[in-house]
Tab-separated table of C-alpha atoms and ligand atoms in Angstrom:
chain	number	residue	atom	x	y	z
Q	1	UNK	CA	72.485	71.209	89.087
Q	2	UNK	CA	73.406	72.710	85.727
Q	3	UNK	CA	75.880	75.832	86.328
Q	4	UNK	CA	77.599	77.562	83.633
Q	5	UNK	CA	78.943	80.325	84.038
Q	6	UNK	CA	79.380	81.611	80.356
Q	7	UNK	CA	75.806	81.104	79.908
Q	8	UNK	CA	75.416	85.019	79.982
Q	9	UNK	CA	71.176	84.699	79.212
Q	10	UNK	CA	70.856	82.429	82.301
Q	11	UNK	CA	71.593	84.845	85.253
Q	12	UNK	CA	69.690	87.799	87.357
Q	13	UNK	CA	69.874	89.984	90.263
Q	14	UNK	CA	72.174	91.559	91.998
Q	15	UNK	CA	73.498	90.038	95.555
Q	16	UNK	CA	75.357	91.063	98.310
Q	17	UNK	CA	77.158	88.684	100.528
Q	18	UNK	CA	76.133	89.909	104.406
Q	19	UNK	CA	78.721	89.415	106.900
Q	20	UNK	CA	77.787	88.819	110.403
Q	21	UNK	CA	80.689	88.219	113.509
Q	22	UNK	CA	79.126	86.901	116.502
Q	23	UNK	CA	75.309	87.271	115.640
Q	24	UNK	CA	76.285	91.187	114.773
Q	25	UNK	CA	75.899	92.299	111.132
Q	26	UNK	CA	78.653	94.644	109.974
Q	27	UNK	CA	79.466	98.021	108.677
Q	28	UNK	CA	80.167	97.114	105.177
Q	29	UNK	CA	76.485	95.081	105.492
Q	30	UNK	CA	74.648	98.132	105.376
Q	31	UNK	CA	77.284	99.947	102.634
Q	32	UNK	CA	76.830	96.859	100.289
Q	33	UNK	CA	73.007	96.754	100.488
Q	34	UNK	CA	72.785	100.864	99.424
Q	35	UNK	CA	75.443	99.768	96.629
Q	36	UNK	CA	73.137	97.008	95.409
Q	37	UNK	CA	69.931	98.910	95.747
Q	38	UNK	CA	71.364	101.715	93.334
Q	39	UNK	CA	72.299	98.958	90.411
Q	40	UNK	CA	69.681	96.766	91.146
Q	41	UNK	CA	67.142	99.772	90.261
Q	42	UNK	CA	69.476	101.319	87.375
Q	43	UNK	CA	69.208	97.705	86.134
Q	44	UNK	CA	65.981	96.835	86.589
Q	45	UNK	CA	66.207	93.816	89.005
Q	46	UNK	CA	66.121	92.575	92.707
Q	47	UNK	CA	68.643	92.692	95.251
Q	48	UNK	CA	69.471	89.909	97.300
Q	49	UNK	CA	71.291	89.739	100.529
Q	50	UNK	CA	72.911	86.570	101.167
Q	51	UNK	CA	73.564	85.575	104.908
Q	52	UNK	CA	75.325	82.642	106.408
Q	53	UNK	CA	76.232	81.747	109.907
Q	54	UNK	CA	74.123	79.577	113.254
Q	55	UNK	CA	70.832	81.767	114.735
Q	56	UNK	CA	70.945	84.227	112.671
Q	57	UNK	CA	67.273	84.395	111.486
Q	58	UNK	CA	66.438	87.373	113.426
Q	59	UNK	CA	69.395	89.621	112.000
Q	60	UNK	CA	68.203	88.843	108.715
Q	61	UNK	CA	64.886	90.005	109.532
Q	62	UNK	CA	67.047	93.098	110.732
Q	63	UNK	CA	68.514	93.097	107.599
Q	64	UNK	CA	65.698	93.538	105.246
Q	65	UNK	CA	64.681	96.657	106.777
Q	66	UNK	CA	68.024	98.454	104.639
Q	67	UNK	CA	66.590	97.715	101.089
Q	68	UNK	CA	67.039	94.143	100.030
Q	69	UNK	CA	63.990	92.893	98.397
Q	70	UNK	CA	64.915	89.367	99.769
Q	71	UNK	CA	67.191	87.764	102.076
Q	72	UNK	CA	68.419	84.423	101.820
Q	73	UNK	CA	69.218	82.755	104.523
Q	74	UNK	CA	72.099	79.427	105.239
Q	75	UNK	CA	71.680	78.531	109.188
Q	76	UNK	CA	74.002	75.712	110.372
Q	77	UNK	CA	76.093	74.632	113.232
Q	78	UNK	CA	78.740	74.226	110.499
Q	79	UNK	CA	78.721	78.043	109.660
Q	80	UNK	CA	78.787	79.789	113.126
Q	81	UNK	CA	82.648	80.620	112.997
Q	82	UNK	CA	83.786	81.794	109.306
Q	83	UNK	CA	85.713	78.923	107.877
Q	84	UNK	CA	86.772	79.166	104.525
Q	85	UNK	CA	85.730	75.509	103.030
Q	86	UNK	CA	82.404	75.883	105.023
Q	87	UNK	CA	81.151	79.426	103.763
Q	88	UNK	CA	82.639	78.792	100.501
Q	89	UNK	CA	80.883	75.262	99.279
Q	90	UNK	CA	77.635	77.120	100.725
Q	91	UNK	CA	77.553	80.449	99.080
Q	92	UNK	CA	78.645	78.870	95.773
Q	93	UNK	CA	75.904	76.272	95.897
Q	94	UNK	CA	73.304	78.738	96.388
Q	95	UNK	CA	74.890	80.568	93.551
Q	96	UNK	CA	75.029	77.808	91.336
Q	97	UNK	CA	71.458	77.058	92.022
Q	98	UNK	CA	70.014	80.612	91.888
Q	99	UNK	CA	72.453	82.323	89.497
Q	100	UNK	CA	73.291	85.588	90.018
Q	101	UNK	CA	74.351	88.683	87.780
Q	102	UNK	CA	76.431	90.261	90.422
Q	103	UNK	CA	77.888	89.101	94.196
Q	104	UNK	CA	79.283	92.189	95.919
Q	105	UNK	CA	81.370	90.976	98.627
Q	106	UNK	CA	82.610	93.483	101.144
Q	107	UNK	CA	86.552	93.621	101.460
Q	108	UNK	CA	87.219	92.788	104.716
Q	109	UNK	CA	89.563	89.928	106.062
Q	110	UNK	CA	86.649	87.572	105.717
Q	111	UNK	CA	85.785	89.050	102.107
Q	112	UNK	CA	89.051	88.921	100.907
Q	113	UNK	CA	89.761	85.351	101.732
Q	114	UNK	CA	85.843	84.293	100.394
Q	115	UNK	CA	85.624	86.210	97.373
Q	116	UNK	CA	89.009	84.526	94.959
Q	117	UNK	CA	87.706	81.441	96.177
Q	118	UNK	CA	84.324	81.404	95.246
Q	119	UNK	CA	85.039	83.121	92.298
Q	120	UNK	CA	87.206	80.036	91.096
Q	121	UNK	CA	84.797	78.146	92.126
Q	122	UNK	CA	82.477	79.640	90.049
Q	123	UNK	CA	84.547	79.657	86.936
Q	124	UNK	CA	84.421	83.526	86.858
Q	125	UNK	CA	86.496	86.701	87.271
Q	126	UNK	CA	86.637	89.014	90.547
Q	127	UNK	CA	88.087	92.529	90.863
Q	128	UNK	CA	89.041	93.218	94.322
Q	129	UNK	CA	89.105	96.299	96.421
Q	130	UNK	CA	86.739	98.197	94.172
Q	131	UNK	CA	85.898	101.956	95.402
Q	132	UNK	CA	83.309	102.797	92.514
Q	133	UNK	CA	80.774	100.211	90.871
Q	134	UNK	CA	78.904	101.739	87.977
Q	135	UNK	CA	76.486	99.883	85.617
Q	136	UNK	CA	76.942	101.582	81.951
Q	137	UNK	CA	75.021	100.229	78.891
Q	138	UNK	CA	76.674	102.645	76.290
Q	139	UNK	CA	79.759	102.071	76.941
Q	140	UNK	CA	79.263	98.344	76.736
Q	141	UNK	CA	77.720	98.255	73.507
Q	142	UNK	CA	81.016	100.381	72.273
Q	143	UNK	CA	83.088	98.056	73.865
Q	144	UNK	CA	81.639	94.918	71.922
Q	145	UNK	CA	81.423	96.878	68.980
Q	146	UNK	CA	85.407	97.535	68.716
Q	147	UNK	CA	86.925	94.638	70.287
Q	148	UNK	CA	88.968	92.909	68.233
Q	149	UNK	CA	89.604	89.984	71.204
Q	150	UNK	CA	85.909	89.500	71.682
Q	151	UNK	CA	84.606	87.069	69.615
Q	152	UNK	CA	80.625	87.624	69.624
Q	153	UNK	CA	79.767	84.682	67.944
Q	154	UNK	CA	81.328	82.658	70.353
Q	155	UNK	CA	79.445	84.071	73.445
Q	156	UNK	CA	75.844	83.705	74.218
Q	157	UNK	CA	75.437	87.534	75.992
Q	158	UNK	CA	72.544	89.721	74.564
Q	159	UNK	CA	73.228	93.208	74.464
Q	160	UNK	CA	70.816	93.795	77.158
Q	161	UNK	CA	73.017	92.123	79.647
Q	162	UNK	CA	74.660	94.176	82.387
Q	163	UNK	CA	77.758	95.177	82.451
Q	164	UNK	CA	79.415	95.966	85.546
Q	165	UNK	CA	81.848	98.630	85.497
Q	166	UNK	CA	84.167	97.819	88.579
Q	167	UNK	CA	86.797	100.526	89.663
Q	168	UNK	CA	89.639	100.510	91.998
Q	169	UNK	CA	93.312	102.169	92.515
Q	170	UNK	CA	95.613	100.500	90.219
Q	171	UNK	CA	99.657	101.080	90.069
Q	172	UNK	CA	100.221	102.197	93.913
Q	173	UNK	CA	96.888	104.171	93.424
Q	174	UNK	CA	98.601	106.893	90.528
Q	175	UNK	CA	95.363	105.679	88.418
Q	176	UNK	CA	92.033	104.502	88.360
Q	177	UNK	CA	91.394	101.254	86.651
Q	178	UNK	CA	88.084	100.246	85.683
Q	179	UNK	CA	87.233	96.775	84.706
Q	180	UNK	CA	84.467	94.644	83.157
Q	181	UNK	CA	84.249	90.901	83.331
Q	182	UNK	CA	81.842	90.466	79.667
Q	183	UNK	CA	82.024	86.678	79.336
Q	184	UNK	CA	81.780	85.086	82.462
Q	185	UNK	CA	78.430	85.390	85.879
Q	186	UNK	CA	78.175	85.991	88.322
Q	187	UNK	CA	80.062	90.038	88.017
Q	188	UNK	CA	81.946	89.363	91.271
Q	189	UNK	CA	83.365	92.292	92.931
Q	190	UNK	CA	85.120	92.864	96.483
Q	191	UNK	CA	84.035	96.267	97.804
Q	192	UNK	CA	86.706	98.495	100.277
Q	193	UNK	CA	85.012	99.444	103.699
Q	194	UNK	CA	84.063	102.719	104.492
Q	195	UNK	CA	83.617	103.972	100.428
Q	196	UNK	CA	80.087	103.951	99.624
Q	197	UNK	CA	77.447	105.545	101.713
Q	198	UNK	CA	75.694	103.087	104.054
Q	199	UNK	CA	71.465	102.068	103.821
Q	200	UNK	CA	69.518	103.396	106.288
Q	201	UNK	CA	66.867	101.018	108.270
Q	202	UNK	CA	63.397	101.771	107.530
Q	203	UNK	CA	60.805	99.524	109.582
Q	204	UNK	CA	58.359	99.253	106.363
Q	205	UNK	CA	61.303	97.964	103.920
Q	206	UNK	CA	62.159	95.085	106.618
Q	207	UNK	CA	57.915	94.083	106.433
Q	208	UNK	CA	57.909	93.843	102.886
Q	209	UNK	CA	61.409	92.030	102.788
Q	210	UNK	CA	60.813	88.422	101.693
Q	211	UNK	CA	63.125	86.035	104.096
Q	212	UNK	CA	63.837	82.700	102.311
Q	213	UNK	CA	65.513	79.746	104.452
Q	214	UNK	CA	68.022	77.984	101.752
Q	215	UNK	CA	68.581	74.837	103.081
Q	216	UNK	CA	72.307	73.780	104.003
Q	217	UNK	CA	73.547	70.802	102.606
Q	218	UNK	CA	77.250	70.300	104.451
Q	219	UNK	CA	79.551	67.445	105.141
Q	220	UNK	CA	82.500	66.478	107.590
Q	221	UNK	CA	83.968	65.792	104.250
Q	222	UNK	CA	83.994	69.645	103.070
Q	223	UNK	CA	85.604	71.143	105.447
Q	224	UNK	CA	88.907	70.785	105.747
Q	225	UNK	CA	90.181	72.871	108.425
Q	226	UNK	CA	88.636	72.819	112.337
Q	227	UNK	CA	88.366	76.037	114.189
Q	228	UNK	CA	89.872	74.833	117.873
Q	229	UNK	CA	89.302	78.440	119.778
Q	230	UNK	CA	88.756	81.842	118.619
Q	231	UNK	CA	90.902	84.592	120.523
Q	232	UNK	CA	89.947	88.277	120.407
Q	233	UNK	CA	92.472	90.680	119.825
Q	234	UNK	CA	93.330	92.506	123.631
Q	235	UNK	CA	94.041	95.848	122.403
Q	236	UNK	CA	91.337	98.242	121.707
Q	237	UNK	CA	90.582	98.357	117.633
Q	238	UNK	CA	90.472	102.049	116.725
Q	239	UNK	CA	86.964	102.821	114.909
Q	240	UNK	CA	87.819	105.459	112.458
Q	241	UNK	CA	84.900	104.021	110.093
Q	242	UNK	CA	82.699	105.088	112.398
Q	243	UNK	CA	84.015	108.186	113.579
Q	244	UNK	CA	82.456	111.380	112.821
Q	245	UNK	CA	85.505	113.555	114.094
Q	246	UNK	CA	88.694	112.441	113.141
Q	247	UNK	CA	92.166	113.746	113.928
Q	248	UNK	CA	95.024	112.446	112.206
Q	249	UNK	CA	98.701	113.225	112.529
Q	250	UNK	CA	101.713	113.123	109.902
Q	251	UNK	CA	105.474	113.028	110.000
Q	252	UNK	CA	104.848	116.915	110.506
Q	253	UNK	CA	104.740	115.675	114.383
Q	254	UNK	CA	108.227	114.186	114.077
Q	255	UNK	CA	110.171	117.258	116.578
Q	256	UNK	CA	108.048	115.704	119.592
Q	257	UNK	CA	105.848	113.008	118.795
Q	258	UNK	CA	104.292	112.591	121.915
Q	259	UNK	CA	103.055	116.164	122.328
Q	260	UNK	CA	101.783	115.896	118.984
Q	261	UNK	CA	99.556	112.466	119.589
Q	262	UNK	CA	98.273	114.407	122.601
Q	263	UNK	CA	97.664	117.596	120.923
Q	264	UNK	CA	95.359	115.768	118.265
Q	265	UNK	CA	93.687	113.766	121.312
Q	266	UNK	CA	92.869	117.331	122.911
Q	267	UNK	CA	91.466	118.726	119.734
Q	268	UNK	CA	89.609	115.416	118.831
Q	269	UNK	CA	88.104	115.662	122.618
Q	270	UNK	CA	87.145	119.312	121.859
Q	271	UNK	CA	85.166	118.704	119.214
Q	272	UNK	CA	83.054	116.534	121.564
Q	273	UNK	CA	84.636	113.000	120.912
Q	274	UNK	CA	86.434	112.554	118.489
Q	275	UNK	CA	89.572	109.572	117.598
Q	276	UNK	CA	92.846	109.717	116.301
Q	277	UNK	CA	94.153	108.648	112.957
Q	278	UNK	CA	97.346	108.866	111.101
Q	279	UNK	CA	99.713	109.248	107.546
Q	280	UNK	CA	101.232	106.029	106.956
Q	281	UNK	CA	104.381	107.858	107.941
Q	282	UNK	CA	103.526	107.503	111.544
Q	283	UNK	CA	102.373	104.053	110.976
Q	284	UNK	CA	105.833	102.698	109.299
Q	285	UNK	CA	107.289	105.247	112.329
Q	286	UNK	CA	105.169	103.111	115.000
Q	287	UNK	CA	104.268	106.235	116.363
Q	288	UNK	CA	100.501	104.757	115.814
Q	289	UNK	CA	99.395	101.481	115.073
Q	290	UNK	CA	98.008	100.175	111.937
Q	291	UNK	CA	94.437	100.714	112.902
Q	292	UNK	CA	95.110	104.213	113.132
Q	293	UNK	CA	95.689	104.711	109.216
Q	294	UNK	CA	93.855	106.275	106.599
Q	295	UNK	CA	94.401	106.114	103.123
Q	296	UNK	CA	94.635	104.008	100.151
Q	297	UNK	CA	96.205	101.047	102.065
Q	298	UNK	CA	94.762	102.666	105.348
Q	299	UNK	CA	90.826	102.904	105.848
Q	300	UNK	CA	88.835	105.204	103.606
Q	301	UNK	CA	86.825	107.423	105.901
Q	302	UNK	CA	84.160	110.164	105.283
Q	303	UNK	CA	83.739	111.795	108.976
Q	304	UNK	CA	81.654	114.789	109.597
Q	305	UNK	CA	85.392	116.679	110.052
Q	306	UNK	CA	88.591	115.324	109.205
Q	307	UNK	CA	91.333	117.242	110.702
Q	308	UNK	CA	94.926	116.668	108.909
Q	309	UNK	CA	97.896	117.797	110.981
Q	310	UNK	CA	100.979	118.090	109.588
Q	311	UNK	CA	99.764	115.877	106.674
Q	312	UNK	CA	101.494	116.599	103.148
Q	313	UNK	CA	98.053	115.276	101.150
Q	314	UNK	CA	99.720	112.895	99.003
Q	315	UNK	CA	97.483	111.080	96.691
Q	316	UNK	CA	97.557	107.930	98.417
Q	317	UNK	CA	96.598	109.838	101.813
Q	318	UNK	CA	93.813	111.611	100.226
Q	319	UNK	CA	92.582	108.630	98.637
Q	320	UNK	CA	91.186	107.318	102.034
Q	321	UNK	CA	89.471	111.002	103.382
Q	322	UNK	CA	88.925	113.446	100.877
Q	323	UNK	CA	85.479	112.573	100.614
Q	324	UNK	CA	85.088	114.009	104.866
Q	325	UNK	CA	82.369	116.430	104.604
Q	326	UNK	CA	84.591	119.309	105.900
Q	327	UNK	CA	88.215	119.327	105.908
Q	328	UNK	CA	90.667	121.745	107.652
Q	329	UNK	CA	94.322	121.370	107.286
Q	330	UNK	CA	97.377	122.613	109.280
Q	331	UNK	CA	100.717	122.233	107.558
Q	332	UNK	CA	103.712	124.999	107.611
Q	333	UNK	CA	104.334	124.405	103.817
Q	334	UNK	CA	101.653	126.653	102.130
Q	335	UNK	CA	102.627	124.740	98.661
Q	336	UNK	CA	101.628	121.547	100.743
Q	337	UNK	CA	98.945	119.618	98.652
Q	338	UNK	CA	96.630	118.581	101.543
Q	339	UNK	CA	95.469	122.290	101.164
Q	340	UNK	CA	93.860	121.262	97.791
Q	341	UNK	CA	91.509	119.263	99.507
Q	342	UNK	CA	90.837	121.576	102.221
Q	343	UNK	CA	87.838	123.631	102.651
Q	344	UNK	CA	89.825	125.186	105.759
Q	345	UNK	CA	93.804	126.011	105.444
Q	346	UNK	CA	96.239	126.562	108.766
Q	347	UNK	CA	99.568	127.719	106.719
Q	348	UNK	CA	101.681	127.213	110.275
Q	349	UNK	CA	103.468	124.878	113.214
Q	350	UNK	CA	101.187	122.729	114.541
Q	351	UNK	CA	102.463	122.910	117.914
Q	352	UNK	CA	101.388	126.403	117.933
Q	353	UNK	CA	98.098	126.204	116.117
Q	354	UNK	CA	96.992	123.119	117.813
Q	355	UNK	CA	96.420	124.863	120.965
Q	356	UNK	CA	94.946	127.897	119.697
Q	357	UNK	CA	92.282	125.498	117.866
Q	358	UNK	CA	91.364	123.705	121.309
Q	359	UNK	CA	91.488	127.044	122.868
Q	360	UNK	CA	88.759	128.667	120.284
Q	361	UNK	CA	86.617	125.570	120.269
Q	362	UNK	CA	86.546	124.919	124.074
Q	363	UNK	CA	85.312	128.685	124.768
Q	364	UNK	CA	83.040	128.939	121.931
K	401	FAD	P1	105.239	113.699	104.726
K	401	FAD	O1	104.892	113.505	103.300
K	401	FAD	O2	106.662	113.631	105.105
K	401	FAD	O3	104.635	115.102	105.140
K	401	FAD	C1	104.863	115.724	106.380
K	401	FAD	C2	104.226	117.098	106.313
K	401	FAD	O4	104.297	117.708	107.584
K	401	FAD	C3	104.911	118.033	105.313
K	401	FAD	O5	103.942	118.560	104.411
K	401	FAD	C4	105.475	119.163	106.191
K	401	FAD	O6	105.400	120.422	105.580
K	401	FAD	C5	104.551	119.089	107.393
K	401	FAD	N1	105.160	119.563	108.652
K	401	FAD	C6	106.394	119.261	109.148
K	401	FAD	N2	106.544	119.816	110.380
K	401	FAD	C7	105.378	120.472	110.647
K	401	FAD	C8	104.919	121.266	111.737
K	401	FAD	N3	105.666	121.442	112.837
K	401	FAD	N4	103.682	121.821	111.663
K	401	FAD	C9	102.902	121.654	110.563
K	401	FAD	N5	103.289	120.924	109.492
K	401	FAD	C10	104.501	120.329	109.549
K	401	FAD	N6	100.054	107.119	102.967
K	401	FAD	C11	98.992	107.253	103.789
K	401	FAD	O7	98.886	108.221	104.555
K	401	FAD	N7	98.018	106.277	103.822
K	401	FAD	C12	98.049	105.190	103.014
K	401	FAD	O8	97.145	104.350	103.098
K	401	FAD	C13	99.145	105.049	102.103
K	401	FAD	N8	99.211	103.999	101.259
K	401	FAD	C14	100.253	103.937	100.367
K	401	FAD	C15	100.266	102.918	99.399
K	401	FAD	C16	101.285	102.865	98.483
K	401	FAD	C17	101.263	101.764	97.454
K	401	FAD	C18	102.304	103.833	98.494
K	401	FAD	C19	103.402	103.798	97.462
K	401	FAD	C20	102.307	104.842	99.438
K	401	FAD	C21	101.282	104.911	100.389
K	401	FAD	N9	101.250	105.928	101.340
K	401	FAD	C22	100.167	106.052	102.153
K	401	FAD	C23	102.405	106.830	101.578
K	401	FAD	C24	102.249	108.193	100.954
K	401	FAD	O9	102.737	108.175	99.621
K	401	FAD	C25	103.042	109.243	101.743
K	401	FAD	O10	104.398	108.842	101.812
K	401	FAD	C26	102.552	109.480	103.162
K	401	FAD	O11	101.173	109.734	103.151
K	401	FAD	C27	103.274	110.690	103.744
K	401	FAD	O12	102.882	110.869	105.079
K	401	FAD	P2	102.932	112.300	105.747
K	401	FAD	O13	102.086	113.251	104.984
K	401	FAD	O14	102.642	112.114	107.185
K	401	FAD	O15	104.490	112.670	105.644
């Protein structure tokens, strides 16, 4: 199989890499495919959803019904549990043989182990943890046009190729660094959890989805490592992802921590369900645990209401919520940038407005 990966001209479509655990397709599944859809249509090309693992013909089938034009599909005994030499010598043959543009690879703890790899593999670049994927022809063609490093005779591309614009938090998240990868296919990009709005499933998309089988060719020889047992973590996994109410305390809790963890579970229960999430204050505190955390090196959520108690807003806090559809603050620092975000502003202690809040909400 010839596979180079400077040969611009010779690659198409857009893929996403579909992560399943257990038979169960996940979260950033469903985010990925919307992604994909958006610059597969601004670019005029298919999107591809790539899925690996044992039985798992009927969640592709699933699968296709959030927007994919095709699914491909690597079924063997060999891929059941996520090893890294399995799932990497398999999604990089397929890619070598099919050659695509783009592979969007969600950034999870799978993600980020499979994306570096296959993108050496591939001889190609990868930018990880991107929050905003953009496809922009203009700004290409400048690019190319006033490079002094880019040698155009020396590269194959035709102006008509895409270019990726891949964006993520750079320098502790103080900027926004967006990057291209112009010589080298397949674009490959890790994507943060949580960021882009997920697909929805729609019964006629999954008829029209074409499922292809890609056959697995895997030795003994490839993989290096051998999965003895897999043990589930025992402690409940907060899912603030999911979450359409959250509640999340700062350092602003500090005077009595425990009343203030139960204060934000009674609100979050008033508002019919909600969960608890924190600053990375109260993380490094271990007032919470890690799961609990939002932000830049938290999760990134966008609940229905994010409540921020005691919260300061600083910009790598806000980076993970301030795209919740409504936002009400409580902080007794009125100069206190979380208000920025705000749509709703508490200037006060949250040990007195707390229970006012549950009050007015459970009598409403
Ligand atoms: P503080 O900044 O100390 O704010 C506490 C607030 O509580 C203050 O505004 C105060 O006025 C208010 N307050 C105090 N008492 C009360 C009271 N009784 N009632 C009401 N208000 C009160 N942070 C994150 O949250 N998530 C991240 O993912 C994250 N990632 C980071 C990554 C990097 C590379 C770096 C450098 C930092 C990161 N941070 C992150 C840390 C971030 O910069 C802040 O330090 C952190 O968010 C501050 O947490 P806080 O708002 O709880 O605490």
């Amino acid at each position: 199989m010839v596979f180079n990966s400077s040969d611009i001209g010779a690659f198409n479509d857009i893929w996403v890499f579909c992560e399943q655990r257990n038979g169960k397709l996940e979260n950033t599944d469903f985010e990925l495919i919307s992604e994909g859809r958006k610059l597969a249509d601004e670019r005029g090309s298919k999107l591809i959803g790539v899925l690996l693992g044992h039985n798992v013909k009927d969640i592709a089938k699933e699968l296709g019904g959030y927007g994919a034009d095709k699914i491909i599909v690597c079924d063997d005994p060999a891929l059941d549990v996520y090893t890294t030499d399995a799932y990497t010598k398999v999604l990089c043959d397929v890619a070598m043989d099919k050659k695509p543009e783009v592979i969007l690879i969600g950034a999870s703890n799978i993600g980020r182990d499979l994306g570096p790899r296959c993108a050496a593999r591939l001889h190609t670049g990868l930018t990880a943890d991107c929050t905003h994927l953009d496809i922009d022809m203009e700004k290409y063609v400048d690019f190319i046009n006033t490079s002094s490093t880019l040698d155009l005779s020396k590269t194959k591309f035709k102006m008509e190729d895409i270019n990726l614009k891949m964006t993520r938090p750079a320098f502790g998240g103080h900027l926004m660094a967006t990057i291209i990868c112009p010589r080298f296919r397949p674009c490959m990009s890790t994507v943060r959890p949580g960021v882009m709005k997920k697909a929805e499933f729609n019964q006629e998309m999954a008829d029209r989805c074409e499922i292809e089988v890609y056959p697995v060719s895997i030795s003994q020889e490839d993989i290096k490592t051998k999965v003895l047992d897999v043990v589930k973590e025992a402690k409940q996994i907060i899912d603030l992802i999911g979450a359409e109410v959250i509640v999340s305390v700062g350092r602003g809790i500090g005077k009595n921590v425990k009343e203030g963890i139960e204060l934000a579970n009674e609100l979050a229960e008033a508002f019919g369900g909600g969960v608890v999430g924190g600053s990375r204050a109260v993380v490094d505190s271990g007032w919470l645990s890690a799961d609990h955390q939002v932000g830049q090196t938290g999760k990134t959520v966008h609940p229905k209401v994010y409540v921020a108690l005691g919260i300061s807003g600083a910009i790598q806090h806000k980076a993970g919520m301030q795209d919740s559809e409504l936002i009400i603050a409580v902080n007794k620092d009125a100069t206190a940038p979380i208000f920025d975000c705000a749509d709703y502003g508490i200037t006060g202690d949250l040990f007195k407005v707390v229970p006012m809040m549950i009050e007015e909400i459970t009598n409403a």
